Coordinates of C-alpha atoms and ligand atoms in Angstrom, one line a residue:
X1 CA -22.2 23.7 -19.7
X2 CA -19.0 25.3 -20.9
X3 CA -17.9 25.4 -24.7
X4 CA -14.5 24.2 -25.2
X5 CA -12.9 23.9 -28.9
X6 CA -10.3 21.8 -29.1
X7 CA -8.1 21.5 -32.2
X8 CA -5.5 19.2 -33.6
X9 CA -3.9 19.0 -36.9
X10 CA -2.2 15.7 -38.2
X11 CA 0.9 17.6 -39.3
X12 CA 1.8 19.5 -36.6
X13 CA 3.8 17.1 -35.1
X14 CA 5.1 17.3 -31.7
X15 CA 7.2 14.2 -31.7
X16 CA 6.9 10.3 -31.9
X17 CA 6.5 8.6 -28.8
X18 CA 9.2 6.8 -27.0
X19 CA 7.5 4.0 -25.3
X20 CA 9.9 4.6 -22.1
X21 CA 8.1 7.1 -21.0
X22 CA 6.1 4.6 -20.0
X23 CA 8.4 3.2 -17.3
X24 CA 7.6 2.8 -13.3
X25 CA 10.1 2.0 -10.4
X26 CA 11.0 -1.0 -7.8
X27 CA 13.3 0.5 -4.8
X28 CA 13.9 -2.0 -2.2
X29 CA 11.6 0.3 0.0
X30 CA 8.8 -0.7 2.4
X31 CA 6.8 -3.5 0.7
X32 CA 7.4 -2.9 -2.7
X33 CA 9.9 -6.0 -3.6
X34 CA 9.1 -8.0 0.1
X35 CA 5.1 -9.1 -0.3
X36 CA 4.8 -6.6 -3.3
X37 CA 6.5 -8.7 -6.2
X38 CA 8.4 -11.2 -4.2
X39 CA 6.5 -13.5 -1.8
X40 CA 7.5 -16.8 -2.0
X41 CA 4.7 -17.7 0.9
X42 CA 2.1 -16.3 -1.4
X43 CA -0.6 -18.8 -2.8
X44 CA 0.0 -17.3 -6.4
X45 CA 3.9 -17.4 -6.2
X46 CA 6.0 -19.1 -8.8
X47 CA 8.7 -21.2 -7.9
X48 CA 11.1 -18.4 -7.5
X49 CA 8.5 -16.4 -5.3
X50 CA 7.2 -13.9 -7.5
X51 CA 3.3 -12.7 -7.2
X52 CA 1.8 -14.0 -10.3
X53 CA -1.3 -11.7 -9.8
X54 CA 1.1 -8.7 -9.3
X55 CA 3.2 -9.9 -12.3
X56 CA -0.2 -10.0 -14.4
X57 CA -1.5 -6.7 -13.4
X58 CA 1.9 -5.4 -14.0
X59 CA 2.2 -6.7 -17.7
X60 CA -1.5 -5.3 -18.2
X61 CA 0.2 -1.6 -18.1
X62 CA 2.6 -2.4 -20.8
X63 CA 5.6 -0.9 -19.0
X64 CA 9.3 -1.0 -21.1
X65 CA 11.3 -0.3 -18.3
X66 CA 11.5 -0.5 -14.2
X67 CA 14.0 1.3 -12.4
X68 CA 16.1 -0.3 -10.0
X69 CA 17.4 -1.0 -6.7
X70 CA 16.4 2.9 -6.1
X71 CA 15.7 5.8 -5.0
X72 CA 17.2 6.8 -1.6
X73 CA 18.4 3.1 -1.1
X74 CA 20.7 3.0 -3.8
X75 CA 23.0 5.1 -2.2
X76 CA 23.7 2.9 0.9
X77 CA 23.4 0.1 -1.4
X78 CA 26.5 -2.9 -1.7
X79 CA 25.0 -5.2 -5.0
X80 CA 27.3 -7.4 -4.1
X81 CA 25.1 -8.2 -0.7
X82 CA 22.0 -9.5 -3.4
X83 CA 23.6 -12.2 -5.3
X84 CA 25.2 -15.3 -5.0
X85 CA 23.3 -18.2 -2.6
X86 CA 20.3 -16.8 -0.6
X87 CA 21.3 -18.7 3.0
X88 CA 25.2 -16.5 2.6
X89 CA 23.3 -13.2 2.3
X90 CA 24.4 -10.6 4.7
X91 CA 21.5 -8.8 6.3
X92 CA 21.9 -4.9 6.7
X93 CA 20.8 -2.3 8.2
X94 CA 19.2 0.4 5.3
X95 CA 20.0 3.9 6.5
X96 CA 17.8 5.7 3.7
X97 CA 14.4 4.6 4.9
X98 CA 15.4 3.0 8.6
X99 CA 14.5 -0.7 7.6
X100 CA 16.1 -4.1 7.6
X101 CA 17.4 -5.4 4.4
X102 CA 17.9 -9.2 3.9
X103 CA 18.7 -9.4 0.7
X104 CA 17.0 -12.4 -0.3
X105 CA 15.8 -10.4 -3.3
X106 CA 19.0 -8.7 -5.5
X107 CA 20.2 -8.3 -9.3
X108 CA 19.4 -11.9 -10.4
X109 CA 15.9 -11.9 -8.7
X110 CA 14.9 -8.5 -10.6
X111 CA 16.3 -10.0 -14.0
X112 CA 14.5 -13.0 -13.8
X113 CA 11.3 -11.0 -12.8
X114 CA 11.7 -8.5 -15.0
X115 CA 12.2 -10.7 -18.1
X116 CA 9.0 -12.9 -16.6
X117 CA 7.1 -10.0 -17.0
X118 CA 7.8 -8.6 -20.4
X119 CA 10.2 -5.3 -19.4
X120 CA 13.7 -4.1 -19.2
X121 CA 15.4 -3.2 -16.1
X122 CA 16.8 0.0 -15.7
X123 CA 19.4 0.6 -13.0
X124 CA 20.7 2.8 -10.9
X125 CA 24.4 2.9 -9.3
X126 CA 25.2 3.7 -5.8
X127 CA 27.3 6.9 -6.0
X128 CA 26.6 7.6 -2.6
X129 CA 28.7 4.6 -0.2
X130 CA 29.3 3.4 -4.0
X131 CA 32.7 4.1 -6.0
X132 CA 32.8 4.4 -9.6
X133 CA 34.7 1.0 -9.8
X134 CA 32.1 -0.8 -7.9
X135 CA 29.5 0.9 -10.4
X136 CA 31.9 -0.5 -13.3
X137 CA 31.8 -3.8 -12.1
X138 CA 28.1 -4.2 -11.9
X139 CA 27.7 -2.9 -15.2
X140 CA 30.2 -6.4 -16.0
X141 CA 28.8 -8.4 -14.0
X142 CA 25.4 -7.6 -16.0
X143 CA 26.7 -6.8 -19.5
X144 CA 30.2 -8.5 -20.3
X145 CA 29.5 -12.1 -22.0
X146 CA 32.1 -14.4 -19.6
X147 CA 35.3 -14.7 -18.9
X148 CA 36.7 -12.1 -16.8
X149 CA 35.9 -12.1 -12.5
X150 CA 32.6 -10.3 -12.5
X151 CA 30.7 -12.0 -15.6
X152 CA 31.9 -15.3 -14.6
X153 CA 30.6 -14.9 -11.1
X154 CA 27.2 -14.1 -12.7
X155 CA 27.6 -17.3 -15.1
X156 CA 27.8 -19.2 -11.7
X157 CA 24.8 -17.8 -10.2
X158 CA 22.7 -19.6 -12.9
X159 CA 23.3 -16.5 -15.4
X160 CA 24.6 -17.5 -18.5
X161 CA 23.7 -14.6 -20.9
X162 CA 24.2 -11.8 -20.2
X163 CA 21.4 -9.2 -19.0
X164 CA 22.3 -6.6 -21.7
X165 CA 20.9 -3.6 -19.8
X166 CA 20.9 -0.4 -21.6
X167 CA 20.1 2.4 -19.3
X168 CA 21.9 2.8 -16.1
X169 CA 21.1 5.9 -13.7
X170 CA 24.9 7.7 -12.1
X171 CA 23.5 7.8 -8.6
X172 CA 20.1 9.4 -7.5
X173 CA 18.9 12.6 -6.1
X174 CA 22.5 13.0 -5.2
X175 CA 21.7 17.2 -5.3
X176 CA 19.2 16.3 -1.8
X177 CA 20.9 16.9 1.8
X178 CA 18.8 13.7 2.4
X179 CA 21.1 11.6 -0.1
X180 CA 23.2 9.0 2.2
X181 CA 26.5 10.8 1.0
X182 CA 25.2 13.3 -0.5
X183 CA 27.6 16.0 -3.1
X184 CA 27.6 19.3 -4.1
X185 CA 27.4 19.6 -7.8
X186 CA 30.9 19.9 -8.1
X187 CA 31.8 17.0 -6.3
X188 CA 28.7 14.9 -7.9
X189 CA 29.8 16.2 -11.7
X190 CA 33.6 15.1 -10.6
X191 CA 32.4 11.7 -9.6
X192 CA 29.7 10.6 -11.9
X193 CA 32.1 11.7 -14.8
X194 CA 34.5 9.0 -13.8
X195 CA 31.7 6.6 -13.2
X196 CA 30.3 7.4 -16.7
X197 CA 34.0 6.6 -18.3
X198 CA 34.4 3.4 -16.3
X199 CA 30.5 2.0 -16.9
X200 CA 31.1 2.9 -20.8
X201 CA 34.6 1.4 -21.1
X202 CA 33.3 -1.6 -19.5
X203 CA 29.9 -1.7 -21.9
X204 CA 30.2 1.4 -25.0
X205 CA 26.7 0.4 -26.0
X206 CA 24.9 1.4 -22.4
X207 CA 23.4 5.1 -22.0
X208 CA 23.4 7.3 -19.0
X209 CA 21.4 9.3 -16.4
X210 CA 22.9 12.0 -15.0
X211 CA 21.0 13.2 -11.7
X212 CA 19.5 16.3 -12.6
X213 CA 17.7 18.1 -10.1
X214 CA 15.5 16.4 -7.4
X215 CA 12.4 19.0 -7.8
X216 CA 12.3 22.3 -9.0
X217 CA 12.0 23.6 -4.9
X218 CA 15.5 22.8 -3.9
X219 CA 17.4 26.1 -3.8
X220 CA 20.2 24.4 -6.0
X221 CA 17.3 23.9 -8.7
X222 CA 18.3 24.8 -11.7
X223 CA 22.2 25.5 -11.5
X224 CA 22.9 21.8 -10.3
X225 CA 21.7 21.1 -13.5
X226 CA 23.9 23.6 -15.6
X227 CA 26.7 22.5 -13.7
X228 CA 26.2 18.9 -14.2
X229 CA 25.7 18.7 -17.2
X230 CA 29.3 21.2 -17.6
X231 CA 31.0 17.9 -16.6
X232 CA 29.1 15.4 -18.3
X233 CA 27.3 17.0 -21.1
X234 CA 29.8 14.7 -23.8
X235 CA 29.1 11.5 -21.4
X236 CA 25.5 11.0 -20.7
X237 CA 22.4 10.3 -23.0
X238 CA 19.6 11.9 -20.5
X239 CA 19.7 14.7 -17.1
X240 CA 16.8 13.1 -14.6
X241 CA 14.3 15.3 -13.2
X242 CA 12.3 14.0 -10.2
X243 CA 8.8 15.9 -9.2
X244 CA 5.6 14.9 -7.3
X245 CA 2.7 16.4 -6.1
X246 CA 0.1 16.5 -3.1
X247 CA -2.9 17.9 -2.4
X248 CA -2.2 21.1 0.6
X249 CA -6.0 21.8 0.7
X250 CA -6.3 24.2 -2.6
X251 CA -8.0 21.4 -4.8
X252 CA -7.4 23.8 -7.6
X253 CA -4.0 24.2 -7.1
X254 CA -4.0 20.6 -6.2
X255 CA -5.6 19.6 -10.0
X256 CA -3.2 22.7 -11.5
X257 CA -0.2 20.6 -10.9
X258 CA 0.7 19.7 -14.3
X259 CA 1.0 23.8 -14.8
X260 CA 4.0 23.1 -12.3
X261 CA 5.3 20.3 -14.2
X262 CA 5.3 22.4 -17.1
X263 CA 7.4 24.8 -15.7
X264 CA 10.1 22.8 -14.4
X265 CA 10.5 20.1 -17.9
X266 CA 11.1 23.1 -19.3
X267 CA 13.5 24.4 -17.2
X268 CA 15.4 21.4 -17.3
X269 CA 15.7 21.9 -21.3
X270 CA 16.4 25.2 -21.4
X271 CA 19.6 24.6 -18.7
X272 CA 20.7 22.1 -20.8
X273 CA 20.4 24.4 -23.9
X274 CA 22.1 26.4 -22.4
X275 CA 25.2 24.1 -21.8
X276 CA 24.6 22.7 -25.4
X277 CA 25.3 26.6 -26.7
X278 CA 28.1 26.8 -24.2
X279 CA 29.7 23.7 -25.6
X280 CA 29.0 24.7 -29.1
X281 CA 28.1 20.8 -28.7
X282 CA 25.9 19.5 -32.1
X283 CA 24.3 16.9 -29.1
X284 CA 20.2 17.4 -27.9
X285 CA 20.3 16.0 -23.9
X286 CA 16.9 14.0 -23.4
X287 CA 15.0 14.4 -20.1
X288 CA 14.7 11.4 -17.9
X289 CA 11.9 12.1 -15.8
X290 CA 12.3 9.0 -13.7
X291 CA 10.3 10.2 -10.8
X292 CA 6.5 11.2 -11.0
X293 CA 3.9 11.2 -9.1
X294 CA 1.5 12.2 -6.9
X295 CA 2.6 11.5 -3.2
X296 CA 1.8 12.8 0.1
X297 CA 5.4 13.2 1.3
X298 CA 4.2 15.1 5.0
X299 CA 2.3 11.6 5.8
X300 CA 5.8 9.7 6.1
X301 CA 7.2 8.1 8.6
X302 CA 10.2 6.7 9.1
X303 CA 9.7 3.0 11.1
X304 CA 12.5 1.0 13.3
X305 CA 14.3 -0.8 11.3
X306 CA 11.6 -3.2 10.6
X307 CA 11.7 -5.5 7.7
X308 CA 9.6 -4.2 5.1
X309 CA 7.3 -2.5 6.6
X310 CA 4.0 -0.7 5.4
X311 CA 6.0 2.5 4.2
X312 CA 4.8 5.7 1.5
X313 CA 1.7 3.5 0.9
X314 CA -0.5 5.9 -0.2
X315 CA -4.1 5.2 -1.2
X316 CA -5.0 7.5 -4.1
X317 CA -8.5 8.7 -4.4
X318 CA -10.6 10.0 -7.6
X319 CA -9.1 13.5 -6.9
X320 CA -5.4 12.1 -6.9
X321 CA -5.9 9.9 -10.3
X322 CA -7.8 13.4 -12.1
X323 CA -4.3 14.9 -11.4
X324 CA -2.0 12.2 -12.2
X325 CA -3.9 12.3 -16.0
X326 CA -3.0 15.5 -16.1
X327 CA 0.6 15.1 -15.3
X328 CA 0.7 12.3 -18.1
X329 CA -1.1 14.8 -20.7
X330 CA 2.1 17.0 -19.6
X331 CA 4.8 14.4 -20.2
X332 CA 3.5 13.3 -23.5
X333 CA 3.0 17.0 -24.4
X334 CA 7.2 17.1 -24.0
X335 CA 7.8 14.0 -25.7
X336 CA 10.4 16.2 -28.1
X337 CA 12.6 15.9 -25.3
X338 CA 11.3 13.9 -22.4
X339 CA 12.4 10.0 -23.6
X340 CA 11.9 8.1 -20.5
X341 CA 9.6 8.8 -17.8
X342 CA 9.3 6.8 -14.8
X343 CA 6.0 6.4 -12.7
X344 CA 7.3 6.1 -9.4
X345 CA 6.6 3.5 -7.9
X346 CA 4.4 0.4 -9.1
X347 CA 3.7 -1.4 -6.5
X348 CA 2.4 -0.7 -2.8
X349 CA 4.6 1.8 -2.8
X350 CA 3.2 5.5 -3.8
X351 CA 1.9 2.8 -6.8
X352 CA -1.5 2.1 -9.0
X353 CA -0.9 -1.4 -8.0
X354 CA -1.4 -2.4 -4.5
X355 CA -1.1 -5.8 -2.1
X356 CA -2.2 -7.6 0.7
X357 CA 0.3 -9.7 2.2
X358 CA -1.0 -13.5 1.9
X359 CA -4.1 -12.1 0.2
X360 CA -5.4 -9.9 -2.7
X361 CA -4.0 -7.0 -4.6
X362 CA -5.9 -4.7 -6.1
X363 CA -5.9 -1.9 -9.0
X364 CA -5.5 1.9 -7.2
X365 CA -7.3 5.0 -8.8
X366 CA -4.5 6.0 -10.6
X367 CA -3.8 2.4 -12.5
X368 CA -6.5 3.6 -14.8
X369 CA -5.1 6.4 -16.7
X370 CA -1.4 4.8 -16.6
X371 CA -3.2 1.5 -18.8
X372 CA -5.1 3.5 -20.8
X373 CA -2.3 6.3 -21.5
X374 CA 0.4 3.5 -21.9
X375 CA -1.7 1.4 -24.3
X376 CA -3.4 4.0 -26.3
X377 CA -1.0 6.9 -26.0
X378 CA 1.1 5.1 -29.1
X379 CA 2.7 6.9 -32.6
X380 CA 3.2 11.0 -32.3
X381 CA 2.2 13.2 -30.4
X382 CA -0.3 16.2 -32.0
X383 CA 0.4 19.5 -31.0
X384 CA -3.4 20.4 -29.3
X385 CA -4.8 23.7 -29.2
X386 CA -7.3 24.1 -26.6
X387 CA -9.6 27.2 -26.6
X388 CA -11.0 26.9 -23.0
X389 CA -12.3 29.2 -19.5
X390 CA -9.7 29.4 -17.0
X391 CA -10.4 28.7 -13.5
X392 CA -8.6 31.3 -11.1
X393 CA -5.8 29.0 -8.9
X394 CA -4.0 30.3 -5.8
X395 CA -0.4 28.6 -6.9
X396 CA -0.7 29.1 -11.0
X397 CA -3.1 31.6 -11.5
X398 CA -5.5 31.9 -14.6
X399 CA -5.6 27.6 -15.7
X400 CA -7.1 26.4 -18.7
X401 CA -10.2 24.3 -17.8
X402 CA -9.4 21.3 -20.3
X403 CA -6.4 20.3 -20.6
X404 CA -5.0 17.6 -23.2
X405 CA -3.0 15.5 -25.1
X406 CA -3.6 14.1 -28.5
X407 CA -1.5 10.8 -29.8
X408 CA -1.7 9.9 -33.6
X409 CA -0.9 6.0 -34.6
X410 CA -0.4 5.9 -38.1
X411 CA -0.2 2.2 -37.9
X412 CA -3.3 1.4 -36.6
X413 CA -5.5 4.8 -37.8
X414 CA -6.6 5.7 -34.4
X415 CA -6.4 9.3 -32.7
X416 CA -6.6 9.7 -29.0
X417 CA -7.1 12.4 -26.8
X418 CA -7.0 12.3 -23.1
X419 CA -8.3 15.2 -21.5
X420 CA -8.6 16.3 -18.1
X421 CA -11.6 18.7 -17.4
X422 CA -11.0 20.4 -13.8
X423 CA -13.9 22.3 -13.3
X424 CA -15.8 20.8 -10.6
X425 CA -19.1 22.0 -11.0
X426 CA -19.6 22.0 -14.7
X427 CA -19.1 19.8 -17.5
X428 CA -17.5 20.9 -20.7
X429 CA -18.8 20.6 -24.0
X430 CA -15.5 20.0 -26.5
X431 CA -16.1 21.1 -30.1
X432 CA -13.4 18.6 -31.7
X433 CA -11.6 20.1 -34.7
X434 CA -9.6 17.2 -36.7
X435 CA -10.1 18.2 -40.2
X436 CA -6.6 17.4 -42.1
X437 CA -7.4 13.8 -41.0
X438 CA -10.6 14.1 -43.3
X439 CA -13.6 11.6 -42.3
X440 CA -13.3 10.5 -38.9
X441 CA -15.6 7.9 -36.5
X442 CA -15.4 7.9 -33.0
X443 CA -14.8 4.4 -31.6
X444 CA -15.0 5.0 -27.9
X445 CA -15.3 7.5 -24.6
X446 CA -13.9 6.0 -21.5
X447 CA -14.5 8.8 -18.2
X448 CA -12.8 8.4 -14.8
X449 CA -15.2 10.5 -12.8
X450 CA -17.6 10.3 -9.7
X451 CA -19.7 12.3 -7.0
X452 CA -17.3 11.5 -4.4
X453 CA -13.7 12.8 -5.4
X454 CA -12.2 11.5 -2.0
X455 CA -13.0 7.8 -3.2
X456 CA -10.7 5.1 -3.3
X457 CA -10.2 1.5 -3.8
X458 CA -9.4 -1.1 -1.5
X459 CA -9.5 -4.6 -0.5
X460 CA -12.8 -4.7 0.5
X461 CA -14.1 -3.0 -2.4
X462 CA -11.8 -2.8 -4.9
X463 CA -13.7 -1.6 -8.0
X464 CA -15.4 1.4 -6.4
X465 CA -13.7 3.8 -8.7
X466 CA -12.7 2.8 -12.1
X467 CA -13.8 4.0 -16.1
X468 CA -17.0 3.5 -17.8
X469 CA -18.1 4.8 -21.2
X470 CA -19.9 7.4 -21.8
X471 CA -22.7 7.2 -24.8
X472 CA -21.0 8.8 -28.5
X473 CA -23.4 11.8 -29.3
X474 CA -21.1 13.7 -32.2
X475 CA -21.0 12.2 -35.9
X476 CA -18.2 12.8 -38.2
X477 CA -19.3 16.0 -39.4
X478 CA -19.7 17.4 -36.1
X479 CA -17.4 15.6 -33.2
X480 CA -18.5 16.8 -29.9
X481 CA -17.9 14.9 -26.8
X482 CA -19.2 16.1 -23.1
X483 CA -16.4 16.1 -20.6
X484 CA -18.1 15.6 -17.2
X485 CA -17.3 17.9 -14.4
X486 CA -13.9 17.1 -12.6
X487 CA -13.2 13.9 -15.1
X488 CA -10.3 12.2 -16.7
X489 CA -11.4 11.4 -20.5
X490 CA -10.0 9.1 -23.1
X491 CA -11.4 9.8 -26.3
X492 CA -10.8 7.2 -29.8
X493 CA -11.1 7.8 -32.9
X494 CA -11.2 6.2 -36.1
X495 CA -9.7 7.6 -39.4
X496 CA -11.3 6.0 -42.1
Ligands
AHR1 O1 10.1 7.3 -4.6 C1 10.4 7.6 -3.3 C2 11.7 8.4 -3.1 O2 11.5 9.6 -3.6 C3 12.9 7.9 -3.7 O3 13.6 6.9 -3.0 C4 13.8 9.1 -3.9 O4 14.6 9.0 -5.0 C5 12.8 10.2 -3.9 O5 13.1 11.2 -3.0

């Protein structure tokens, strides 16, 4: 067995949480709004058509914020085409993913659902098709009380108050040849800047995205960013960064992704220091990273013009959740800078939750660390010092074994660690050092692990991978907890 000492120290403080980071995604893309959260056909809907199992599942994750309408589709994307009477709703053609839109679901229908199931929309503008007076005026038609065109148009549609959405996103991935529209950085900084001045005049109390870079692979990585943020470094609260992962064969390099992810947060914060010095500005940017996952991108394929369609509906296996905890150790590692992080998607669509139209939806590998990180992962963040073996990678070279998190909540007088142990043919013996929180009990130790990594759930047998606790063997005088061989761990503890 290896010996891992782990250690953790109550004032070395990393940073408090931010609950956003917490936050997932709805694009109107293959199923995830049409028989993912909206299906009015569906046995469990409500009388507006929203899955009530998919809204429970949902509010059992605890997320603060969904991003929406997208992703790719934003930038094709009229709002204007999703409000107002369902029967007047023009259908379109969506160039971003080749589909048929019908717009029965829009703005009003994510409000309602979001504020059904406990969260706060977060949305994007179309700067692709979109103008920045046509992202000014849905930013009225949500936020301004009454009385002018746009908020009175939403007072007619059954909206009296208004939505009182905080975060809106300038655009997405506008850096990616892919982008309907796409801009060079130039063009995007010029266009989002005048965006960002309209969307603020209209509502001074709303914060911004500006697009950062769309992975840390795209050649214009990272001087889109610098120049970006040039323009809008005085007008925008957060740069986004977008990154997922797949599995190329190397399951080392595969479970080493978070080393990656590592690499290119900070990146992203050392461009924008950059432009902070530059600017001699007194103003910290935040990282939005409002796109994460794992997804296999090369299994895509684009359908003909269907309407919603089975689309990026990956099933995620033991391997793919082992690496999505480690990507969430990462992000709450960075939570100094990193304030909202979106898990992209949430449902059917490269998403821990996952339906069948007319039938059951079920829990994906991956929902388990999401719940457990989203409740648990609560008050600051510790900074952890692992002393662990490395296992050799292709992609990152020498990686550490274990790697961690460790969340403090003051109010409650629980420490958690979430851990990730990569090795695959040996489990690892952690040596838990906590000693400025004085005497300490360990409540529980939930493990994500099994003999078949390529496992997943699905309808037909839906709980075939999910946690289980493993038996306390350490005392307070001597915390030691076994970390099976390629497991995701979530480790509680007590300070009495
Ligand atoms: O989440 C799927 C897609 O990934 C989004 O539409 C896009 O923003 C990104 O490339």
């Amino acid at each position: 067995m290896k010996k891992i000492k782990f250690f953790a120290d109550k004032n070395f403080v990393i940073g408090a949480v931010n609950p956003n980071i917490f936050s997932s995604f709805i694009e109107h893309l293959g199923r995830a709004v049409y028989t993912g959260i909206y299906e009015p056909d569906h046995p469990t809907a409500d009388e507006q058509g929203f899955r009530k199992d998919v809204m429970e599942l949902v509010k059992s994750l605890n997320i603060p914020l969904v991003r929406y309408p997208g992703g790719n589709f934003v930038s094709g994307y009229d709002w204007t085409d999703g409000i107002g009477l369902k029967a007047d709703r023009p259908v379109r053609l969506d160039l971003a993913w080749r589909t048929t839109e019908t717009n029965q679901f829009g703005t009003d229908e994510f409000m309602d659902w979001a504020k059904k199931s406990n969260l706060q929309a977060m949305m994007a503008v179309n700067l692709g098709t979109g103008t920045p007076k046509e992202a000014g005026n849905l930013v009225e038609y949500c936020n301004h009380p009454g009385g002018t065109y746009w908020s009175d148009l939403r007072i007619k549609n059954g909206h009296p108050e208004p939505y009182q959405v905080k975060t809106w996103c300038l655009g997405n991935e506008m850096d990616g040849p892919w982008q309907i529209c796409h801009l060079d950085a130039v063009d995007y900084g010029k266009k989002a800047l005048e965006a960002a001045k309209i969307m603020k005049w209209v509502d001074p109390s709303i914060e911004l995205v500006a697009c950062g870079s769309s992975g840390p692979l795209i050649e214009t990585f990272p001087e889109w960013d610098r120049v970006v943020l040039e323009y809008l470094y005085d007008h925008v609260e957060y740069i986004s960064c977008h990154r997922y992962y797949e599995n190329f064969g190397d399951i080392d390099d595969f479970l080493g992704s978070h080393v990656d992810l590592e690499n290119f947060i900070n990146t992203v914060i050392h461009t924008a220091d950059y432009v902070k010095a530059k600017k001699r500005s007194q103003k910290t940017m935040y990282l939005s990273v409002d796109e994460w996952n794992v997804w296999y991108i090369k299994r895509v394929k684009l359908p003909d013009w269907d309407i919603a369609p089975p689309l990026l509906e990956d099933i995620y296996s033991l391997l793919d959740a082992l690496v999505f905890g480690g990507l969430m150790c990462t992000l709450l590692n960075h939570v100094d800078r990193v304030k909202i992080a979106c898990l992209a998607q949430l449902v059917n669509v490269i998403a821990p939750i996952f339906t069948v139209k007319g039938g059951p939806v079920i829990k994906q590998s991956t929902f388990y660390p999401f719940q457990q990180v989203s409740t648990y992962g609560r008050g600051t963040v510790l900074k952890t010092i692992v002393d662990s073996p490395t296992i050799s990678t292709n992609l990152y070279g020498p990686v550490p074994v274990v790697h961690s998190t460790t969340t403090y909540n003051e109010a409650d007088g629980t420490i958690t660690i979430f851990a990730l142990n990569s090795d695959r043919e040996e489990a690892a013996e952690m040596a838990t050092e906590l000693r400025s929180f004085g005497n300490i009990v360990p409540i529980e130790h939930v493990v994500l692990d099994g003999i078949d990594l390529d496992a997943v759930n699905t309808p037909e047998e839906p709980e075939k991978i999910k946690p289980r606790m493993v038996e306390l063997t350490g005392n307070s005088q001597e915390l030691k907890f076994v970390l099976p061989k390629a497991s995701w761990n979530m480790i509680r503890l007590a300070v009495k």
